[in-house]
């Protein structure tokens, strides 16, 4: 009598358990320092800083000064969130205030470096906006400079504390899915809002300015393992309104692993954001219509389940970056979002940009500057 052929007949492990199990409780939310709550200065009051200040206000952080070359904009930010904050139009004057121990520098990269250097020299701990630098060697020099002055230099890589990404990071760090074998992330949204703004002048608006969050989080997922090679491409869609190409993708090779990133930034119907991570002992998925609304599911030999996550990337991620910097100062350790940790993701990003320009795979770390 013949028997039914099963996966085990071919040496294939059976499918994951189909029964539900409570998702592990993990510390995915930002954690504030126990006692340390110093006066903070904000340099640069662009649109995104409304999210910074909203997060800081909700967290109980103490913003004592804000600065922007446009005084009206600085006053607007202060009036909305910290009415008692001092107003500056020259960041040099803000840095002269001895009581300001921490500065959040939220200017664009071309002018940010000089401000970061001056802040470090003034003995301030720094949270730098992302992307951190345009030159890896310069980024290393800034990190060295911070070490010499005994201050912390962190990067506002806020995606690390987006609730879904943070839970996944904690699940991986806890060993719940074993060794990461592959990570595949895809984002489908409409980025044509940049039309008429300064961002439309950024040639690699997708692979550089936007995707740095995804290059960074993939680097976090793979931990200490270094990316070996990256192949990437970009192309404009047939209907996009913005000037830079809005369709981009990247494939990243690791020893014993791989990752892929897909960005469809000209999606007008049915937006979606999806992350899939498979490991030697389990898998993680996160899906939603955008990065703000995500449902995470973890699959292991014990079953599968979805944690009830609260909050959203904006503004929780911004709370996380500053909270981690403040905790690192209080605990006298390197912040998780240190400049050096951020340079690893930037190296993958720069290699992807050069690959898209040349049509050839690139080795992360060999491309020291963002291709112009």
mmCIF file of C-alpha atoms in Angstrom:
data_model
loop_
_atom_site.group_PDB
_atom_site.id
_atom_site.type_symbol
_atom_site.label_atom_id
_atom_site.label_comp_id
_atom_site.label_asym_id
_atom_site.label_seq_id
_atom_site.Cartn_x
_atom_site.Cartn_y
_atom_site.Cartn_z
ATOM 1 C CA UNK A 1 0.000 0.000 0.000
ATOM 2 C CA UNK A 2 1.421 3.391 -0.933
ATOM 3 C CA UNK A 3 1.739 6.113 1.652
ATOM 4 C CA UNK A 4 1.220 9.818 1.341
ATOM 5 C CA UNK A 5 4.447 11.680 0.594
ATOM 6 C CA UNK A 6 5.333 14.262 3.239
ATOM 7 C CA UNK A 7 7.962 16.978 3.532
ATOM 8 C CA UNK A 8 9.937 14.772 5.921
ATOM 9 C CA UNK A 9 10.441 12.231 3.123
ATOM 10 C CA UNK A 10 12.626 14.803 1.382
ATOM 11 C CA UNK A 11 14.545 15.805 4.496
ATOM 12 C CA UNK A 12 12.595 19.070 4.839
ATOM 13 C CA UNK A 13 11.602 20.235 8.288
ATOM 14 C CA UNK A 14 7.852 20.463 8.910
ATOM 15 C CA UNK A 15 6.177 23.856 8.684
ATOM 16 C CA UNK A 16 6.080 26.186 11.656
ATOM 17 C CA UNK A 17 3.540 25.335 14.376
ATOM 18 C CA UNK A 18 0.047 26.538 13.561
ATOM 19 C CA UNK A 19 -1.035 27.135 17.147
ATOM 20 C CA UNK A 20 -1.123 30.524 18.751
ATOM 21 C CA UNK A 21 1.042 31.373 21.719
ATOM 22 C CA UNK A 22 1.468 34.616 23.676
ATOM 23 C CA UNK A 23 4.124 36.811 22.109
ATOM 24 C CA UNK A 24 7.116 37.351 24.417
ATOM 25 C CA UNK A 25 7.063 40.572 26.399
ATOM 26 C CA UNK A 26 10.086 42.625 25.425
ATOM 27 C CA UNK A 27 11.348 46.053 26.497
ATOM 28 C CA UNK A 28 10.736 47.801 23.183
ATOM 29 C CA UNK A 29 9.693 51.206 24.520
ATOM 30 C CA UNK A 30 12.159 54.066 25.078
ATOM 31 C CA UNK A 31 13.554 54.165 28.610
ATOM 32 C CA UNK A 32 14.258 57.519 30.222
ATOM 33 C CA UNK A 33 17.264 58.088 32.484
ATOM 34 C CA UNK A 34 16.545 57.595 36.179
ATOM 35 C CA UNK A 35 17.514 61.083 37.330
ATOM 36 C CA UNK A 36 19.460 62.867 34.610
ATOM 37 C CA UNK A 37 17.365 65.544 32.870
ATOM 38 C CA UNK A 38 19.700 68.342 31.742
ATOM 39 C CA UNK A 39 18.874 71.532 29.859
ATOM 40 C CA UNK A 40 18.857 70.816 26.117
ATOM 41 C CA UNK A 41 19.491 73.192 23.235
ATOM 42 C CA UNK A 42 17.974 72.667 19.779
ATOM 43 C CA UNK A 43 19.895 74.003 16.780
ATOM 44 C CA UNK A 44 17.825 74.105 13.582
ATOM 45 C CA UNK A 45 14.053 74.432 13.688
ATOM 46 C CA UNK A 46 12.949 72.904 10.393
ATOM 47 C CA UNK A 47 9.680 71.080 9.876
ATOM 48 C CA UNK A 48 10.831 67.767 11.379
ATOM 49 C CA UNK A 49 11.756 69.435 14.674
ATOM 50 C CA UNK A 50 8.079 69.692 15.532
ATOM 51 C CA UNK A 51 8.289 65.920 15.988
ATOM 52 C CA UNK A 52 11.486 66.240 18.055
ATOM 53 C CA UNK A 53 9.897 68.761 20.401
ATOM 54 C CA UNK A 54 6.570 66.937 20.634
ATOM 55 C CA UNK A 55 8.432 63.798 21.696
ATOM 56 C CA UNK A 56 10.641 65.652 24.173
ATOM 57 C CA UNK A 57 7.678 67.466 25.706
ATOM 58 C CA UNK A 58 5.760 64.218 26.198
ATOM 59 C CA UNK A 59 8.858 62.581 27.716
ATOM 60 C CA UNK A 60 9.388 65.434 30.161
ATOM 61 C CA UNK A 61 12.734 66.517 28.729
ATOM 62 C CA UNK A 62 13.984 70.024 29.417
ATOM 63 C CA UNK A 63 14.532 72.082 26.251
ATOM 64 C CA UNK A 64 15.909 75.417 27.432
ATOM 65 C CA UNK A 65 17.001 77.045 24.152
ATOM 66 C CA UNK A 66 16.173 76.881 20.444
ATOM 67 C CA UNK A 67 18.084 78.349 17.513
ATOM 68 C CA UNK A 68 17.389 78.986 13.834
ATOM 69 C CA UNK A 69 18.645 81.553 11.332
ATOM 70 C CA UNK A 70 14.950 82.341 10.819
ATOM 71 C CA UNK A 71 14.013 83.921 14.141
ATOM 72 C CA UNK A 72 10.291 83.655 13.434
ATOM 73 C CA UNK A 73 10.592 79.906 12.966
ATOM 74 C CA UNK A 74 12.552 79.517 16.201
ATOM 75 C CA UNK A 75 9.952 81.524 18.072
ATOM 76 C CA UNK A 76 7.168 79.444 16.544
ATOM 77 C CA UNK A 77 8.743 76.186 17.730
ATOM 78 C CA UNK A 78 9.352 77.534 21.215
ATOM 79 C CA UNK A 79 5.873 79.009 21.544
ATOM 80 C CA UNK A 80 4.247 75.705 20.660
ATOM 81 C CA UNK A 81 6.259 73.444 22.950
ATOM 82 C CA UNK A 82 8.631 75.326 25.289
ATOM 83 C CA UNK A 83 7.449 78.935 25.712
ATOM 84 C CA UNK A 84 10.157 79.717 28.251
ATOM 85 C CA UNK A 85 13.013 78.584 26.010
ATOM 86 C CA UNK A 86 15.596 81.197 25.020
ATOM 87 C CA UNK A 87 15.642 82.141 21.332
ATOM 88 C CA UNK A 88 18.811 82.383 19.214
ATOM 89 C CA UNK A 89 19.598 83.024 15.570
ATOM 90 C CA UNK A 90 23.325 82.263 15.943
ATOM 91 C CA UNK A 91 24.232 78.759 17.139
ATOM 92 C CA UNK A 92 27.571 80.055 18.420
ATOM 93 C CA UNK A 93 25.749 82.144 21.003
ATOM 94 C CA UNK A 94 23.663 79.169 22.089
ATOM 95 C CA UNK A 95 26.795 77.066 22.634
ATOM 96 C CA UNK A 96 28.167 79.712 25.018
ATOM 97 C CA UNK A 97 25.507 78.804 27.577
ATOM 98 C CA UNK A 98 27.340 76.641 30.100
ATOM 99 C CA UNK A 99 24.172 75.138 31.587
ATOM 100 C CA UNK A 100 23.255 73.520 28.263
ATOM 101 C CA UNK A 101 24.801 70.068 28.563
ATOM 102 C CA UNK A 102 23.138 68.487 25.506
ATOM 103 C CA UNK A 103 22.416 69.864 22.037
ATOM 104 C CA UNK A 104 20.172 68.423 19.347
ATOM 105 C CA UNK A 105 21.631 69.539 16.008
ATOM 106 C CA UNK A 106 18.948 69.274 13.337
ATOM 107 C CA UNK A 107 20.461 71.161 10.413
ATOM 108 C CA UNK A 108 21.251 69.722 6.969
ATOM 109 C CA UNK A 109 24.505 67.708 6.550
ATOM 110 C CA UNK A 110 26.569 70.297 4.598
ATOM 111 C CA UNK A 111 26.503 72.774 7.491
ATOM 112 C CA UNK A 112 26.048 70.364 10.385
ATOM 113 C CA UNK A 113 29.652 69.164 10.685
ATOM 114 C CA UNK A 114 31.071 72.500 11.785
ATOM 115 C CA UNK A 115 28.313 72.874 14.383
ATOM 116 C CA UNK A 116 28.910 69.366 15.731
ATOM 117 C CA UNK A 117 32.646 70.078 16.017
ATOM 118 C CA UNK A 118 32.040 73.339 17.856
ATOM 119 C CA UNK A 119 29.501 71.743 20.189
ATOM 120 C CA UNK A 120 31.917 68.951 21.090
ATOM 121 C CA UNK A 121 34.720 71.461 21.658
ATOM 122 C CA UNK A 122 32.352 73.367 23.956
ATOM 123 C CA UNK A 123 31.900 70.211 26.040
ATOM 124 C CA UNK A 124 28.346 69.468 24.909
ATOM 125 C CA UNK A 125 26.914 66.007 24.365
ATOM 126 C CA UNK A 126 25.441 65.876 20.852
ATOM 127 C CA UNK A 127 22.500 64.277 19.122
ATOM 128 C CA UNK A 128 23.086 64.728 15.382
ATOM 129 C CA UNK A 129 20.332 64.572 12.801
ATOM 130 C CA UNK A 130 20.566 61.813 10.206
ATOM 131 C CA UNK A 131 22.130 61.125 7.756
ATOM 132 C CA UNK A 132 25.069 61.730 10.088
ATOM 133 C CA UNK A 133 27.845 62.680 7.616
ATOM 134 C CA UNK A 134 28.656 62.665 3.908
ATOM 135 C CA UNK A 135 32.157 61.247 4.481
ATOM 136 C CA UNK A 136 32.918 58.161 6.598
ATOM 137 C CA UNK A 137 36.427 59.346 7.443
ATOM 138 C CA UNK A 138 35.040 62.653 8.683
ATOM 139 C CA UNK A 139 32.465 60.774 10.744
ATOM 140 C CA UNK A 140 35.232 58.754 12.383
ATOM 141 C CA UNK A 141 37.139 61.941 13.147
ATOM 142 C CA UNK A 142 34.053 63.426 14.816
ATOM 143 C CA UNK A 143 33.669 60.281 16.912
ATOM 144 C CA UNK A 144 37.347 60.502 17.905
ATOM 145 C CA UNK A 145 36.918 64.177 18.740
ATOM 146 C CA UNK A 146 33.999 63.375 21.047
ATOM 147 C CA UNK A 147 36.112 60.745 22.800
ATOM 148 C CA UNK A 148 38.938 63.214 23.361
ATOM 149 C CA UNK A 149 36.565 65.753 24.880
ATOM 150 C CA UNK A 150 34.809 63.153 27.022
ATOM 151 C CA UNK A 151 31.346 63.710 25.536
ATOM 152 C CA UNK A 152 28.794 61.452 23.869
ATOM 153 C CA UNK A 153 28.021 61.759 20.153
ATOM 154 C CA UNK A 154 24.821 60.046 19.048
ATOM 155 C CA UNK A 155 22.759 60.076 15.848
ATOM 156 C CA UNK A 156 19.021 60.613 15.551
ATOM 157 C CA UNK A 157 18.488 57.251 13.851
ATOM 158 C CA UNK A 158 14.947 57.250 15.189
ATOM 159 C CA UNK A 159 13.758 54.203 13.235
ATOM 160 C CA UNK A 160 15.538 51.994 15.766
ATOM 161 C CA UNK A 161 12.877 52.962 18.307
ATOM 162 C CA UNK A 162 9.874 52.699 16.005
ATOM 163 C CA UNK A 163 7.746 50.217 18.014
ATOM 164 C CA UNK A 164 7.808 47.437 15.395
ATOM 165 C CA UNK A 165 11.523 47.769 14.623
ATOM 166 C CA UNK A 166 12.374 48.073 18.310
ATOM 167 C CA UNK A 167 10.438 44.908 19.190
ATOM 168 C CA UNK A 168 12.178 43.047 16.371
ATOM 169 C CA UNK A 169 15.579 44.281 17.522
ATOM 170 C CA UNK A 170 14.856 43.093 21.046
ATOM 171 C CA UNK A 171 13.589 39.729 19.814
ATOM 172 C CA UNK A 172 16.800 39.187 17.851
ATOM 173 C CA UNK A 173 19.007 40.381 20.725
ATOM 174 C CA UNK A 174 17.190 38.000 23.088
ATOM 175 C CA UNK A 175 17.971 35.060 20.789
ATOM 176 C CA UNK A 176 14.307 34.270 20.189
ATOM 177 C CA UNK A 177 14.768 33.565 16.474
ATOM 178 C CA UNK A 178 18.381 32.391 16.586
ATOM 179 C CA UNK A 179 20.866 33.597 14.006
ATOM 180 C CA UNK A 180 19.442 35.961 11.401
ATOM 181 C CA UNK A 181 19.566 34.326 7.981
ATOM 182 C CA UNK A 182 17.675 36.859 5.881
ATOM 183 C CA UNK A 183 15.844 40.165 6.142
ATOM 184 C CA UNK A 184 13.569 41.498 3.410
ATOM 185 C CA UNK A 185 12.027 44.937 3.734
ATOM 186 C CA UNK A 186 9.743 46.681 1.266
ATOM 187 C CA UNK A 187 8.084 50.071 1.391
ATOM 188 C CA UNK A 188 5.436 51.283 -1.064
ATOM 189 C CA UNK A 189 4.336 54.904 -0.607
ATOM 190 C CA UNK A 190 4.080 58.302 -2.325
ATOM 191 C CA UNK A 191 7.125 60.560 -1.898
ATOM 192 C CA UNK A 192 6.062 63.239 -4.374
ATOM 193 C CA UNK A 193 5.551 65.637 -1.465
ATOM 194 C CA UNK A 194 9.154 66.755 -2.092
ATOM 195 C CA UNK A 195 8.136 68.633 -5.262
ATOM 196 C CA UNK A 196 9.121 72.278 -4.863
ATOM 197 C CA UNK A 197 11.141 71.662 -1.683
ATOM 198 C CA UNK A 198 14.891 71.541 -1.063
ATOM 199 C CA UNK A 199 14.634 67.753 -0.882
ATOM 200 C CA UNK A 200 13.835 67.605 -4.605
ATOM 201 C CA UNK A 201 17.457 68.612 -5.226
ATOM 202 C CA UNK A 202 18.733 65.440 -3.523
ATOM 203 C CA UNK A 203 19.522 63.125 -6.423
ATOM 204 C CA UNK A 204 19.320 59.942 -4.366
ATOM 205 C CA UNK A 205 16.366 61.037 -2.263
ATOM 206 C CA UNK A 206 15.247 57.407 -1.915
ATOM 207 C CA UNK A 207 18.464 55.414 -1.416
ATOM 208 C CA UNK A 208 20.174 58.106 0.632
ATOM 209 C CA UNK A 209 17.904 60.494 2.496
ATOM 210 C CA UNK A 210 14.991 58.100 3.036
ATOM 211 C CA UNK A 211 16.458 54.612 2.957
ATOM 212 C CA UNK A 212 19.168 55.400 5.501
ATOM 213 C CA UNK A 213 16.622 54.287 8.121
ATOM 214 C CA UNK A 214 16.334 50.887 6.438
ATOM 215 C CA UNK A 215 20.051 50.458 5.813
ATOM 216 C CA UNK A 216 20.569 51.281 9.482
ATOM 217 C CA UNK A 217 17.929 48.887 10.812
ATOM 218 C CA UNK A 218 19.160 46.015 8.614
ATOM 219 C CA UNK A 219 22.628 46.628 10.043
ATOM 220 C CA UNK A 220 21.092 46.379 13.521
ATOM 221 C CA UNK A 221 19.309 43.121 12.627
ATOM 222 C CA UNK A 222 22.577 41.488 11.536
ATOM 223 C CA UNK A 223 24.475 42.714 14.603
ATOM 224 C CA UNK A 224 28.245 42.472 14.390
ATOM 225 C CA UNK A 225 28.184 40.732 11.006
ATOM 226 C CA UNK A 226 29.531 42.977 8.258
ATOM 227 C CA UNK A 227 27.889 43.373 4.865
ATOM 228 C CA UNK A 228 30.148 41.883 2.175
ATOM 229 C CA UNK A 229 28.651 43.348 -0.975
ATOM 230 C CA UNK A 230 25.776 45.536 -2.131
ATOM 231 C CA UNK A 231 24.056 45.791 -5.487
ATOM 232 C CA UNK A 232 21.492 48.549 -5.997
ATOM 233 C CA UNK A 233 19.554 50.352 -8.714
ATOM 234 C CA UNK A 234 17.205 53.306 -9.111
ATOM 235 C CA UNK A 235 14.882 54.425 -11.882
ATOM 236 C CA UNK A 236 12.165 57.043 -12.287
ATOM 237 C CA UNK A 237 8.616 55.797 -12.598
ATOM 238 C CA UNK A 238 6.589 56.665 -15.681
ATOM 239 C CA UNK A 239 4.197 58.906 -13.738
ATOM 240 C CA UNK A 240 6.224 60.518 -10.946
ATOM 241 C CA UNK A 241 6.161 64.289 -10.480
ATOM 242 C CA UNK A 242 9.370 64.680 -8.466
ATOM 243 C CA UNK A 243 12.694 65.033 -10.307
ATOM 244 C CA UNK A 244 14.895 62.392 -8.599
ATOM 245 C CA UNK A 245 14.166 58.698 -9.297
ATOM 246 C CA UNK A 246 11.516 57.365 -6.944
ATOM 247 C CA UNK A 247 11.981 53.628 -7.496
ATOM 248 C CA UNK A 248 14.944 51.996 -5.804
ATOM 249 C CA UNK A 249 16.142 48.620 -4.603
ATOM 250 C CA UNK A 250 19.191 47.054 -2.970
ATOM 251 C CA UNK A 251 20.486 43.554 -2.302
ATOM 252 C CA UNK A 252 23.000 43.031 0.497
ATOM 253 C CA UNK A 253 25.198 39.973 1.002
ATOM 254 C CA UNK A 254 26.403 38.700 4.378
ATOM 255 C CA UNK A 255 28.330 35.601 5.398
ATOM 256 C CA UNK A 256 25.521 33.091 5.770
ATOM 257 C CA UNK A 257 22.821 35.687 5.180
ATOM 258 C CA UNK A 258 21.205 38.149 2.827
ATOM 259 C CA UNK A 259 18.955 41.197 2.853
ATOM 260 C CA UNK A 260 16.869 43.000 0.275
ATOM 261 C CA UNK A 261 15.311 46.445 0.307
ATOM 262 C CA UNK A 262 12.628 47.617 -2.128
ATOM 263 C CA UNK A 263 11.370 51.199 -2.294
ATOM 264 C CA UNK A 264 8.419 52.151 -4.487
ATOM 265 C CA UNK A 265 8.062 55.847 -3.694
ATOM 266 C CA UNK A 266 5.478 56.573 -6.384
ATOM 267 C CA UNK A 267 2.686 54.361 -5.021
ATOM 268 C CA UNK A 268 -0.705 56.053 -5.159
ATOM 269 C CA UNK A 269 -3.005 53.156 -4.319
ATOM 270 C CA UNK A 270 -2.730 50.524 -1.630
ATOM 271 C CA UNK A 271 0.391 51.681 0.227
ATOM 272 C CA UNK A 272 2.177 49.009 2.225
ATOM 273 C CA UNK A 273 5.194 48.620 4.501
ATOM 274 C CA UNK A 274 6.468 45.101 5.189
ATOM 275 C CA UNK A 275 9.412 43.524 7.014
ATOM 276 C CA UNK A 276 10.252 39.823 7.085
ATOM 277 C CA UNK A 277 13.166 38.366 9.067
ATOM 278 C CA UNK A 278 13.945 34.668 9.120
ATOM 279 C CA UNK A 279 16.310 33.124 11.637
ATOM 280 C CA UNK A 280 17.656 29.701 12.550
ATOM 281 C CA UNK A 281 15.061 29.321 15.334
ATOM 282 C CA UNK A 282 12.140 31.476 14.187
ATOM 283 C CA UNK A 283 10.872 34.338 12.069
ATOM 284 C CA UNK A 284 9.477 37.819 12.498
ATOM 285 C CA UNK A 285 7.051 39.701 10.285
ATOM 286 C CA UNK A 286 5.694 43.219 10.457
ATOM 287 C CA UNK A 287 3.081 44.584 8.067
ATOM 288 C CA UNK A 288 0.921 47.665 7.737
ATOM 289 C CA UNK A 289 -0.159 50.358 5.345
ATOM 290 C CA UNK A 290 2.742 52.558 6.477
ATOM 291 C CA UNK A 291 5.562 52.767 9.008
ATOM 292 C CA UNK A 292 3.212 54.268 11.595
ATOM 293 C CA UNK A 293 0.729 51.380 11.689
ATOM 294 C CA UNK A 294 2.392 47.985 11.976
ATOM 295 C CA UNK A 295 1.441 44.550 13.283
ATOM 296 C CA UNK A 296 4.328 42.328 14.355
ATOM 297 C CA UNK A 297 4.114 38.524 14.500
ATOM 298 C CA UNK A 298 6.777 36.218 15.884
ATOM 299 C CA UNK A 299 7.005 32.546 14.852
ATOM 300 C CA UNK A 300 8.993 30.001 16.880
ATOM 301 C CA UNK A 301 8.743 26.320 17.788
ATOM 302 C CA UNK A 302 6.441 27.389 20.623
ATOM 303 C CA UNK A 303 3.854 28.792 18.202
ATOM 304 C CA UNK A 304 3.099 32.231 16.842
ATOM 305 C CA UNK A 305 1.727 35.399 18.328
ATOM 306 C CA UNK A 306 1.525 39.159 17.961
ATOM 307 C CA UNK A 307 2.484 41.582 20.729
ATOM 308 C CA UNK A 308 0.186 44.502 21.455
ATOM 309 C CA UNK A 309 2.516 47.358 20.640
ATOM 310 C CA UNK A 310 1.624 50.911 21.561
ATOM 311 C CA UNK A 311 2.807 54.149 20.004
ATOM 312 C CA UNK A 312 4.093 54.880 16.522
ATOM 313 C CA UNK A 313 7.417 55.744 14.878
ATOM 314 C CA UNK A 314 6.561 59.461 14.961
ATOM 315 C CA UNK A 315 7.057 60.658 17.683
ATOM 316 C CA UNK A 316 8.160 57.609 19.748
ATOM 317 C CA UNK A 317 11.328 57.074 17.693
ATOM 318 C CA UNK A 318 12.483 60.608 18.486
ATOM 319 C CA UNK A 319 11.851 60.032 22.175
ATOM 320 C CA UNK A 320 14.007 56.915 21.905
ATOM 321 C CA UNK A 321 17.068 58.570 20.370
ATOM 322 C CA UNK A 322 17.265 61.352 22.940
ATOM 323 C CA UNK A 323 16.372 59.067 25.865
ATOM 324 C CA UNK A 324 19.159 56.659 24.891
ATOM 325 C CA UNK A 325 21.686 59.510 24.682
ATOM 326 C CA UNK A 326 20.657 60.821 28.114
ATOM 327 C CA UNK A 327 20.787 57.336 29.642
ATOM 328 C CA UNK A 328 24.241 56.729 28.192
ATOM 329 C CA UNK A 329 25.470 59.947 29.809
ATOM 330 C CA UNK A 330 23.943 58.978 33.149
ATOM 331 C CA UNK A 331 25.295 55.415 32.957
ATOM 332 C CA UNK A 332 28.686 56.445 31.537
ATOM 333 C CA UNK A 333 28.595 54.164 28.502
ATOM 334 C CA UNK A 334 28.362 54.452 24.744
ATOM 335 C CA UNK A 335 24.834 55.102 23.439
ATOM 336 C CA UNK A 336 23.284 52.404 21.244
ATOM 337 C CA UNK A 337 22.867 55.066 18.559
ATOM 338 C CA UNK A 338 26.480 56.214 18.770
ATOM 339 C CA UNK A 339 28.158 57.845 15.808
ATOM 340 C CA UNK A 340 30.370 54.804 15.281
ATOM 341 C CA UNK A 341 27.433 52.398 15.195
ATOM 342 C CA UNK A 342 25.722 54.659 12.688
ATOM 343 C CA UNK A 343 28.723 54.688 10.356
ATOM 344 C CA UNK A 344 28.204 50.978 9.644
ATOM 345 C CA UNK A 345 24.779 51.620 8.148
ATOM 346 C CA UNK A 346 26.070 54.672 6.291
ATOM 347 C CA UNK A 347 28.810 52.535 4.736
ATOM 348 C CA UNK A 348 26.158 50.214 3.289
ATOM 349 C CA UNK A 349 24.122 53.207 2.104
ATOM 350 C CA UNK A 350 27.089 54.867 0.362
ATOM 351 C CA UNK A 351 27.979 51.570 -1.338
ATOM 352 C CA UNK A 352 24.380 51.210 -2.533
ATOM 353 C CA UNK A 353 24.371 54.718 -3.997
ATOM 354 C CA UNK A 354 27.612 54.086 -5.896
ATOM 355 C CA UNK A 355 26.277 50.750 -7.113
ATOM 356 C CA UNK A 356 23.173 52.468 -8.452
ATOM 357 C CA UNK A 357 25.382 55.012 -10.228
ATOM 358 C CA UNK A 358 27.806 52.484 -11.721
ATOM 359 C CA UNK A 359 25.645 49.402 -12.213
ATOM 360 C CA UNK A 360 28.299 47.370 -10.356
ATOM 361 C CA UNK A 361 28.250 45.710 -6.908
ATOM 362 C CA UNK A 362 30.165 47.597 -4.228
ATOM 363 C CA UNK A 363 31.868 46.620 -0.964
ATOM 364 C CA UNK A 364 30.613 48.607 2.060
ATOM 365 C CA UNK A 365 33.453 50.573 3.584
ATOM 366 C CA UNK A 366 35.314 50.984 0.311
ATOM 367 C CA UNK A 367 33.087 53.906 -0.703
ATOM 368 C CA UNK A 368 34.222 56.499 1.812
ATOM 369 C CA UNK A 369 32.155 59.445 0.599
ATOM 370 C CA UNK A 370 28.594 59.810 -0.587
ATOM 371 C CA UNK A 371 28.922 59.919 -4.396
ATOM 372 C CA UNK A 372 27.996 63.348 -5.694
#
